[in-house]
Amino acid sequence: MAAAVRAGCAHRGFISVTRRGSHSSTALKPQYDAIVIGAGRLQTFIHAYLQKGGLKTAVLERRHVLGGAAVSEEIIPGFHFSRASYLLSLLRPHIYQDLELKKHGLKVYMRDPYSFTPMLEDARGRPPRSLTLGADLAKTQQEIGKFSEKDAKVYPDFLSYLERLACAIHPLLDAPPVDIPGLTQGSLRKKISALRSLKPLVKSGFKLGKNIPDFYELVTAPVMKVLNRWFESEPLRATLATDSVIGANTSPNNPGSGYVLLHHVMGELEKEKGAWGYVEGGMGGVSESIARSARSLGADIFTNRDVKQVLIGQDGSAKGVVLTDGTEVHSKVVLSNATPYITFKQLTPQDALPEAFITAVDQIDYTSPVTKINVALDKLPNFLAAPNSADGKPGPHHQCSIHLNCESMEVLEEAYREGQQGYPSSRPMIEMTIPSVLDPTLTPPGCHVVSLFIQFTPYLLEGRRAWNDEDRERFADTVFDWVEHYAPGFKKAIVGKDILTPPDLERVFGLTGGNIFHGSMSLDQLYLARPLPSVADYRSPVKGLYLCGSGSHPGGGVMGAAGWNSALKVLADFKRL
């Protein structure tokens, strides 16, 4: 029976991923106003804004598919995965609206409830418990009350506290950082003009008001300090703490982990603050809808076009790019969506950059703790803490972010400690999602795709040894064994898998160090210092060359804000070129 199901899962007329050489109906032209290197992390939408501003724009994507880490791929026949990025929330609402993404095919499945933390049986043999959090506040308080009535009572106040702080950051997201050079150098007229860059900061300050001390504490303190003041129950503290370390090589006990928590709750979806959802067809649906919007405005978008180097003119400014096949494409400005390391160490001729700047680029932290495993299943996981119904239909908890090995802070801390010593965590933190329970387009009937986002795994193993196939398989088995503890039968249901360790994320998606944020979201690499103080305004030392990816302010996630801010800079500068 299982074999028959597997055969049915793999061959039911599902269409393979297209591998055409171009996603544009026109040929690549020799001259553009602007060229964007890479269509990753939603920066494809830059084309739309530059096109709106009157600049003829082209995007050149290295891979066969648009979207960078926000892509959908049919890795296993019949199963469509959000291969890297897997949830949507941080995309700025004004971008969502301006580009009419719904009109261009974007469909999102909202999740409610949104968080499920199952636990294992305790030593006394009691049935395993679980914690479910959702939009229904009364139900959520009832769930929390299973562990602490005090925590249930203060939870609404905690949500209000986070929302106040997150909303105050929004003005800073949609504008470049304060123009320090403009305020401190040049003519009086330039200084007065630069004063406008203070407006978002002032607006954010007014929104915070008396909450400024709370904001300062949250972004600088270990999140443990904050959570311990609010709550007493381990499952709730550990569940909330996962958002403070997800994607970051940090521990809930490390300073700055509070900001990572804030970064993950500052988004909204369908006007619901802090909500996260699944994109129909996978995360590539976001990138494709943005690409369709850009094409409707006249942008040219090409795949399988690998940029080898930025062309530098005799005057020292960017003049276009040369591809690995030798093709030269000229332009007046070049925007790089690659990481700052790739942009300045691999794509830009080194003699065009100051030596001190190159040294500074080498110091950017790209440490990653993340392994992503995509799994195809021929049946729905069945959790001991919430058994499946007799009809086999998904329960509310199946649509959630399912937190495994997250029932106590000590478990998270131990997983972090092992990773820092060069060992993949023996009891890793796992965020599991099953988007196919809401999106039927991803799999054949009765089958499911599972995303396992796992921490902590080092880029190099003990003794600074590189990962090999045996290491990958061994770690995947460790992860599957832990899922099996919570959901017996999981391993037998596996049809296929795709294992992406930090070096694999770097190789496939161009994420330096495997870092999903294009650089650590640590306090020394935020706002005026992202990715470096000298390039925080998206302009590089090479005139006409700009950064536009997540390595710039305001950082990582499927947000689009860095591209929006960079496009505004380019449009302003273009008038003077």
GROMACS .gro file of N, CA and C in nm, residues 392-520:
model
  387
  392GLY      N    1  -0.832   1.152   0.914
  392GLY     CA    2  -0.700   1.185   0.861
  392GLY      C    3  -0.683   1.327   0.813
  393LYS      N    4  -0.784   1.412   0.836
  393LYS     CA    5  -0.774   1.551   0.791
  393LYS      C    6  -0.682   1.631   0.884
  394PRO      N    7  -0.614   1.731   0.828
  394PRO     CA    8  -0.525   1.813   0.911
  394PRO      C    9  -0.601   1.883   1.023
  395GLY      N   10  -0.538   1.890   1.140
  395GLY     CA   11  -0.595   1.964   1.251
  395GLY      C   12  -0.543   2.107   1.252
  396PRO      N   13  -0.597   2.193   1.336
  396PRO     CA   14  -0.551   2.332   1.343
  396PRO      C   15  -0.400   2.343   1.367
  397HIS      N   16  -0.346   2.252   1.448
  397HIS     CA   17  -0.203   2.260   1.482
  397HIS      C   18  -0.112   2.230   1.364
  398HIS      N   19  -0.162   2.160   1.263
  398HIS     CA   20  -0.078   2.127   1.149
  398HIS      C   21  -0.041   2.249   1.065
  399GLN      N   22  -0.122   2.354   1.072
  399GLN     CA   23  -0.092   2.473   0.991
  399GLN      C   24   0.008   2.566   1.058
  400CYS      N   25   0.045   2.535   1.180
  400CYS     CA   26   0.130   2.624   1.260
  400CYS      C   27   0.278   2.612   1.226
  401SER      N   28   0.357   2.704   1.282
  401SER     CA   29   0.499   2.680   1.300
  401SER      C   30   0.510   2.587   1.420
  402ILE      N   31   0.560   2.467   1.394
  402ILE     CA   32   0.564   2.362   1.497
  402ILE      C   33   0.704   2.360   1.557
  403HIS      N   34   0.713   2.392   1.685
  403HIS     CA   35   0.842   2.405   1.752
  403HIS      C   36   0.876   2.274   1.824
  404LEU      N   37   0.979   2.206   1.776
  404LEU     CA   38   1.023   2.081   1.836
  404LEU      C   39   1.155   2.103   1.910
  405ASN      N   40   1.171   2.035   2.021
  405ASN     CA   41   1.286   2.056   2.110
  405ASN      C   42   1.290   2.200   2.159
  406CYS      N   43   1.173   2.255   2.185
  406CYS     CA   44   1.162   2.395   2.228
  406CYS      C   45   1.078   2.408   2.354
  407GLU      N   46   1.074   2.303   2.435
  407GLU     CA   47   0.990   2.311   2.554
  407GLU      C   48   1.061   2.370   2.675
  408SER      N   49   1.193   2.396   2.664
  408SER     CA   50   1.262   2.461   2.776
  408SER      C   51   1.378   2.544   2.724
  409MET      N   52   1.414   2.648   2.799
  409MET     CA   53   1.524   2.735   2.761
  409MET      C   54   1.657   2.660   2.764
  410GLU      N   55   1.671   2.567   2.857
  410GLU     CA   56   1.796   2.493   2.869
  410GLU      C   57   1.823   2.407   2.745
  411VAL      N   58   1.716   2.351   2.686
  411VAL     CA   59   1.733   2.273   2.563
  411VAL      C   60   1.786   2.361   2.452
  412LEU      N   61   1.733   2.482   2.437
  412LEU     CA   62   1.781   2.576   2.336
  412LEU      C   63   1.926   2.614   2.363
  413GLU      N   64   1.957   2.640   2.488
  413GLU     CA   65   2.093   2.682   2.524
  413GLU      C   66   2.195   2.572   2.497
  414GLU      N   67   2.161   2.450   2.528
  414GLU     CA   68   2.253   2.339   2.505
  414GLU      C   69   2.275   2.318   2.355
  415ALA      N   70   2.169   2.331   2.275
  415ALA     CA   71   2.184   2.319   2.129
  415ALA      C   72   2.279   2.426   2.077
  416TYR      N   73   2.268   2.546   2.129
  416TYR     CA   74   2.357   2.656   2.089
  416TYR      C   75   2.502   2.625   2.127
  417ARG      N   76   2.525   2.577   2.248
  417ARG     CA   77   2.661   2.550   2.296
  417ARG      C   78   2.730   2.445   2.208
  418GLU      N   79   2.658   2.341   2.170
  418GLU     CA   80   2.717   2.238   2.084
  418GLU      C   81   2.758   2.297   1.949
  419GLY      N   82   2.671   2.380   1.892
  419GLY     CA   83   2.701   2.441   1.763
  419GLY      C   84   2.825   2.527   1.766
  420GLN      N   85   2.847   2.597   1.877
  420GLN     CA   86   2.965   2.684   1.889
  420GLN      C   87   3.094   2.604   1.899
  421GLN      N   88   3.084   2.478   1.937
  421GLN     CA   89   3.202   2.393   1.949
  421GLN      C   90   3.231   2.316   1.821
  422GLY      N   91   3.154   2.344   1.715
  422GLY     CA   92   3.179   2.278   1.587
  422GLY      C   93   3.103   2.150   1.567
  423TYR      N   94   3.006   2.123   1.654
  423TYR     CA   95   2.927   2.001   1.643
  423TYR      C   96   2.781   2.035   1.612
  424PRO      N   97   2.722   1.973   1.509
  424PRO     CA   98   2.578   1.992   1.488
  424PRO      C   99   2.503   1.948   1.613
  425SER      N  100   2.406   2.026   1.655
  425SER     CA  101   2.336   1.999   1.780
  425SER      C  102   2.280   1.857   1.783
  426SER      N  103   2.304   1.787   1.893
  426SER     CA  104   2.252   1.650   1.907
  426SER      C  105   2.103   1.650   1.939
  427ARG      N  106   2.054   1.762   1.996
  427ARG     CA  107   1.910   1.781   2.013
  427ARG      C  108   1.876   1.919   1.957
  428PRO      N  109   1.867   1.929   1.825
  428PRO     CA  110   1.856   2.061   1.761
  428PRO      C  111   1.720   2.126   1.781
  429MET      N  112   1.722   2.258   1.774
  429MET     CA  113   1.598   2.335   1.771
  429MET      C  114   1.540   2.324   1.630
  430ILE      N  115   1.414   2.283   1.619
  430ILE     CA  116   1.352   2.259   1.489
  430ILE      C  117   1.224   2.340   1.478
  431GLU      N  118   1.214   2.419   1.371
  431GLU     CA  119   1.086   2.482   1.336
  431GLU      C  120   1.033   2.409   1.213
  432MET      N  121   0.921   2.344   1.233
  432MET     CA  122   0.862   2.259   1.129
  432MET      C  123   0.734   2.324   1.077
  433THR      N  124   0.721   2.332   0.945
  433THR     CA  125   0.597   2.382   0.885
  433THR      C  126   0.550   2.283   0.779
  434ILE      N  127   0.418   2.276   0.761
  434ILE     CA  128   0.357   2.185   0.664
  434ILE      C  129   0.262   2.268   0.577
  435PRO      N  130   0.313   2.347   0.483
  435PRO     CA  131   0.227   2.439   0.408
  435PRO      C  132   0.120   2.370   0.325
  436SER      N  133   0.143   2.243   0.291
  436SER     CA  134   0.046   2.171   0.207
  436SER      C  135  -0.086   2.145   0.278
  437VAL      N  136  -0.094   2.164   0.410
  437VAL     CA  137  -0.223   2.146   0.478
  437VAL      C  138  -0.320   2.259   0.441
  438LEU      N  139  -0.266   2.374   0.397
  438LEU     CA  140  -0.352   2.484   0.354
  438LEU      C  141  -0.347   2.506   0.203
  439ASP      N  142  -0.236   2.469   0.141
  439ASP     CA  143  -0.216   2.494  -0.002
  439ASP      C  144  -0.216   2.362  -0.079
  440PRO      N  145  -0.326   2.329  -0.147
  440PRO     CA  146  -0.335   2.201  -0.218
  440PRO      C  147  -0.254   2.195  -0.346
  441THR      N  148  -0.196   2.307  -0.389
  441THR     CA  149  -0.122   2.308  -0.516
  441THR      C  150   0.018   2.249  -0.504
  442LEU      N  151   0.063   2.221  -0.382
  442LEU     CA  152   0.203   2.184  -0.361
  442LEU      C  153   0.231   2.035  -0.381
  443THR      N  154   0.131   1.950  -0.362
  443THR     CA  155   0.154   1.805  -0.365
  443THR      C  156   0.038   1.732  -0.429
  444PRO      N  157   0.059   1.605  -0.464
  444PRO     CA  158  -0.054   1.521  -0.502
  444PRO      C  159  -0.146   1.499  -0.382
  445PRO      N  160  -0.272   1.462  -0.404
  445PRO     CA  161  -0.366   1.440  -0.293
  445PRO      C  162  -0.312   1.340  -0.192
  446GLY      N  163  -0.330   1.372  -0.065
  446GLY     CA  164  -0.290   1.282   0.042
  446GLY      C  165  -0.144   1.294   0.083
  447CYS      N  166  -0.066   1.368   0.007
  447CYS     CA  167   0.076   1.383   0.036
  447CYS      C  168   0.103   1.523   0.091
  448HIS      N  169   0.223   1.541   0.145
  448HIS     CA  170   0.256   1.670   0.208
  448HIS      C  171   0.402   1.705   0.188
  449VAL      N  172   0.430   1.837   0.189
  449VAL     CA  173   0.567   1.886   0.193
  449VAL      C  174   0.590   1.946   0.332
  450VAL      N  175   0.708   1.919   0.384
  450VAL     CA  176   0.745   1.965   0.518
  450VAL      C  177   0.874   2.045   0.508
  451SER      N  178   0.875   2.159   0.575
  451SER     CA  179   0.995   2.240   0.586
  451SER      C  180   1.049   2.226   0.727
  452LEU      N  181   1.177   2.190   0.739
  452LEU     CA  182   1.244   2.180   0.868
  452LEU      C  183   1.356   2.283   0.872
  453PHE      N  184   1.339   2.385   0.954
  453PHE     CA  185   1.438   2.491   0.970
  453PHE      C  186   1.508   2.464   1.102
  454ILE      N  187   1.638   2.431   1.096
  454ILE     CA  188   1.704   2.367   1.209
  454ILE      C  189   1.825   2.447   1.258
  455GLN      N  190   1.839   2.454   1.387
  455GLN     CA  191   1.954   2.515   1.452
  455GLN      C  192   1.998   2.425   1.568
  456PHE      N  193   2.129   2.414   1.597
  456PHE     CA  194   2.237   2.498   1.549
  456PHE      C  195   2.338   2.408   1.477
  457THR      N  196   2.376   2.448   1.357
  457THR     CA  197   2.474   2.373   1.280
  457THR      C  198   2.583   2.469   1.233
  458PRO      N  199   2.710   2.435   1.254
  458PRO     CA  200   2.818   2.525   1.215
  458PRO      C  201   2.848   2.517   1.065
  459TYR      N  202   2.911   2.622   1.014
  459TYR     CA  203   2.954   2.624   0.873
  459TYR      C  204   3.066   2.523   0.852
  460LEU      N  205   3.159   2.518   0.946
  460LEU     CA  206   3.266   2.418   0.945
  460LEU      C  207   3.251   2.329   1.068
  461LEU      N  208   3.278   2.201   1.051
  461LEU     CA  209   3.265   2.106   1.161
  461LEU      C  210   3.391   2.106   1.248
  462GLU      N  211   3.389   2.024   1.352
  462GLU     CA  212   3.502   2.021   1.445
  462GLU      C  213   3.634   2.005   1.369
  463GLY      N  214   3.737   2.077   1.415
  463GLY     CA  215   3.866   2.075   1.345
  463GLY      C  216   3.862   2.152   1.216
  464ARG      N  217   3.762   2.240   1.202
  464ARG     CA  218   3.744   2.322   1.080
  464ARG      C  219   3.735   2.235   0.955
  465ARG      N  220   3.664   2.126   0.969
  465ARG     CA  221   3.646   2.031   0.859
  465ARG      C  222   3.519   2.065   0.781
  466ALA      N  223   3.525   2.054   0.648
  466ALA     CA  224   3.408   2.080   0.563
  466ALA      C  225   3.309   1.966   0.573
  467TRP      N  226   3.180   1.998   0.552
  467TRP     CA  227   3.076   1.897   0.549
  467TRP      C  228   3.097   1.803   0.429
  468ASN      N  229   3.066   1.676   0.447
  468ASN     CA  230   3.060   1.584   0.334
  468ASN      C  231   2.922   1.517   0.333
  469ASP      N  232   2.897   1.434   0.233
  469ASP     CA  233   2.764   1.372   0.219
  469ASP      C  234   2.728   1.288   0.340
  470GLU      N  235   2.827   1.219   0.396
  470GLU     CA  236   2.801   1.136   0.513
  470GLU      C  237   2.758   1.222   0.633
  471ASP      N  238   2.822   1.339   0.649
  471ASP     CA  239   2.786   1.430   0.758
  471ASP      C  240   2.642   1.479   0.741
  472ARG      N  241   2.607   1.515   0.617
  472ARG     CA  242   2.471   1.564   0.591
  472ARG      C  243   2.367   1.458   0.625
  473GLU      N  244   2.392   1.336   0.578
  473GLU     CA  245   2.296   1.229   0.602
  473GLU      C  246   2.285   1.198   0.751
  474ARG      N  247   2.398   1.200   0.819
  474ARG     CA  248   2.399   1.170   0.963
  474ARG      C  249   2.318   1.275   1.039
  475PHE      N  250   2.338   1.402   1.003
  475PHE     CA  251   2.263   1.506   1.074
  475PHE      C  252   2.115   1.499   1.039
  476ALA      N  253   2.083   1.474   0.912
  476ALA     CA  254   1.942   1.460   0.874
  476ALA      C  255   1.876   1.346   0.953
  477ASP      N  256   1.949   1.237   0.971
  477ASP     CA  257   1.894   1.125   1.050
  477ASP      C  258   1.868   1.168   1.194
  478THR      N  259   1.959   1.249   1.251
  478THR     CA  260   1.939   1.300   1.387
  478THR      C  261   1.811   1.382   1.394
  479VAL      N  262   1.792   1.470   1.295
  479VAL     CA  263   1.672   1.554   1.291
  479VAL      C  264   1.547   1.468   1.278
  480PHE      N  265   1.550   1.372   1.186
  480PHE     CA  266   1.433   1.288   1.164
  480PHE      C  267   1.402   1.204   1.289
  481ASP      N  268   1.506   1.160   1.358
  481ASP     CA  269   1.484   1.083   1.482
  481ASP      C  270   1.410   1.167   1.585
  482TRP      N  271   1.448   1.296   1.595
  482TRP     CA  272   1.379   1.382   1.692
  482TRP      C  273   1.235   1.409   1.651
  483VAL      N  274   1.211   1.431   1.522
  483VAL     CA  275   1.072   1.448   1.477
  483VAL      C  276   0.993   1.322   1.509
  484GLU      N  277   1.056   1.206   1.490
  484GLU     CA  278   0.992   1.079   1.519
  484GLU      C  279   0.949   1.067   1.665
  485HIS      N  280   1.030   1.124   1.755
  485HIS     CA  281   0.994   1.121   1.899
  485HIS      C  282   0.859   1.191   1.922
  486TYR      N  283   0.837   1.299   1.850
  486TYR     CA  284   0.715   1.377   1.868
  486TYR      C  285   0.600   1.326   1.781
  487ALA      N  286   0.635   1.269   1.664
  487ALA     CA  287   0.534   1.224   1.568
  487ALA      C  288   0.575   1.088   1.513
  488PRO      N  289   0.550   0.979   1.586
  488PRO     CA  290   0.588   0.845   1.540
  488PRO      C  291   0.529   0.814   1.403
  489GLY      N  292   0.611   0.751   1.318
  489GLY     CA  293   0.568   0.720   1.182
  489GLY      C  294   0.620   0.820   1.080
  490PHE      N  295   0.679   0.929   1.127
  490PHE     CA  296   0.729   1.033   1.035
  490PHE      C  297   0.833   0.975   0.939
  491LYS      N  298   0.927   0.899   0.990
  491LYS     CA  299   1.039   0.851   0.907
  491LYS      C  300   0.990   0.757   0.797
  492LYS      N  301   0.892   0.673   0.828
  492LYS     CA  302   0.841   0.580   0.727
  492LYS      C  303   0.764   0.651   0.617
  493ALA      N  304   0.717   0.772   0.645
  493ALA     CA  305   0.637   0.845   0.547
  493ALA      C  306   0.722   0.926   0.449
  494ILE      N  307   0.853   0.928   0.470
  494ILE     CA  308   0.941   1.011   0.387
  494ILE      C  309   0.954   0.953   0.246
  495VAL      N  310   0.921   1.036   0.146
  495VAL     CA  311   0.935   1.000   0.005
  495VAL      C  312   1.068   1.050  -0.051
  496GLY      N  313   1.112   1.164  -0.004
  496GLY     CA  314   1.237   1.221  -0.051
  496GLY      C  315   1.275   1.340   0.036
  497LYS      N  316   1.401   1.385   0.022
  497LYS     CA  317   1.449   1.496   0.105
  497LYS      C  318   1.552   1.578   0.031
  498ASP      N  319   1.572   1.700   0.078
  498ASP     CA  320   1.668   1.796   0.022
  498ASP      C  321   1.737   1.861   0.142
  499ILE      N  322   1.866   1.836   0.160
  499ILE     CA  323   1.940   1.881   0.278
  499ILE      C  324   2.029   1.999   0.240
  500LEU      N  325   2.011   2.111   0.309
  500LEU     CA  326   2.089   2.232   0.281
  500LEU      C  327   2.156   2.281   0.410
  501THR      N  328   2.284   2.245   0.427
  501THR     CA  329   2.363   2.293   0.540
  501THR      C  330   2.409   2.436   0.509
  502PRO      N  331   2.472   2.506   0.603
  502PRO     CA  332   2.519   2.642   0.572
  502PRO      C  333   2.604   2.652   0.445
  503PRO      N  334   2.701   2.560   0.421
  503PRO     CA  335   2.775   2.570   0.294
  503PRO      C  336   2.688   2.548   0.172
  504ASP      N  337   2.584   2.465   0.184
  504ASP     CA  338   2.493   2.442   0.071
  504ASP      C  339   2.409   2.567   0.043
  505LEU      N  340   2.363   2.635   0.148
  505LEU     CA  341   2.288   2.759   0.131
  505LEU      C  342   2.375   2.864   0.063
  506GLU      N  343   2.503   2.864   0.095
  506GLU     CA  344   2.596   2.956   0.030
  506GLU      C  345   2.613   2.921  -0.117
  507ARG      N  346   2.635   2.792  -0.146
  507ARG     CA  347   2.661   2.747  -0.283
  507ARG      C  348   2.540   2.767  -0.374
  508VAL      N  349   2.422   2.727  -0.326
  508VAL     CA  350   2.303   2.729  -0.411
  508VAL      C  351   2.247   2.871  -0.426
  509PHE      N  352   2.238   2.945  -0.315
  509PHE     CA  353   2.167   3.073  -0.316
  509PHE      C  354   2.258   3.195  -0.306
  510GLY      N  355   2.391   3.173  -0.298
  510GLY     CA  356   2.482   3.287  -0.289
  510GLY      C  357   2.477   3.356  -0.155
  511LEU      N  358   2.433   3.286  -0.050
  511LEU     CA  359   2.425   3.343   0.084
  511LEU      C  360   2.560   3.323   0.153
  512THR      N  361   2.641   3.426   0.156
  512THR     CA  362   2.774   3.415   0.214
  512THR      C  363   2.766   3.356   0.355
  513GLY      N  364   2.845   3.252   0.380
  513GLY     CA  365   2.845   3.185   0.508
  513GLY      C  366   2.718   3.106   0.536
  514GLY      N  367   2.625   3.104   0.440
  514GLY     CA  368   2.495   3.041   0.462
  514GLY      C  369   2.401   3.128   0.542
  515ASN      N  370   2.437   3.258   0.562
  515ASN     CA  371   2.356   3.345   0.646
  515ASN      C  372   2.233   3.394   0.570
  516ILE      N  373   2.114   3.362   0.623
  516ILE     CA  374   1.989   3.392   0.552
  516ILE      C  375   1.958   3.542   0.549
  517PHE      N  376   2.025   3.621   0.634
  517PHE     CA  377   2.000   3.764   0.641
  517PHE      C  378   2.100   3.846   0.560
  518HIS      N  379   2.189   3.780   0.481
  518HIS     CA  380   2.296   3.851   0.409
  518HIS      C  381   2.392   3.919   0.507
  519GLY      N  382   2.406   3.865   0.625
  519GLY     CA  383   2.491   3.925   0.728
  519GLY      C  384   2.419   3.923   0.860
  520SER      N  385   2.491   3.898   0.967
  520SER     CA  386   2.430   3.885   1.099
  520SER      C  387   2.351   4.011   1.136
   0.00000   0.00000   0.00000
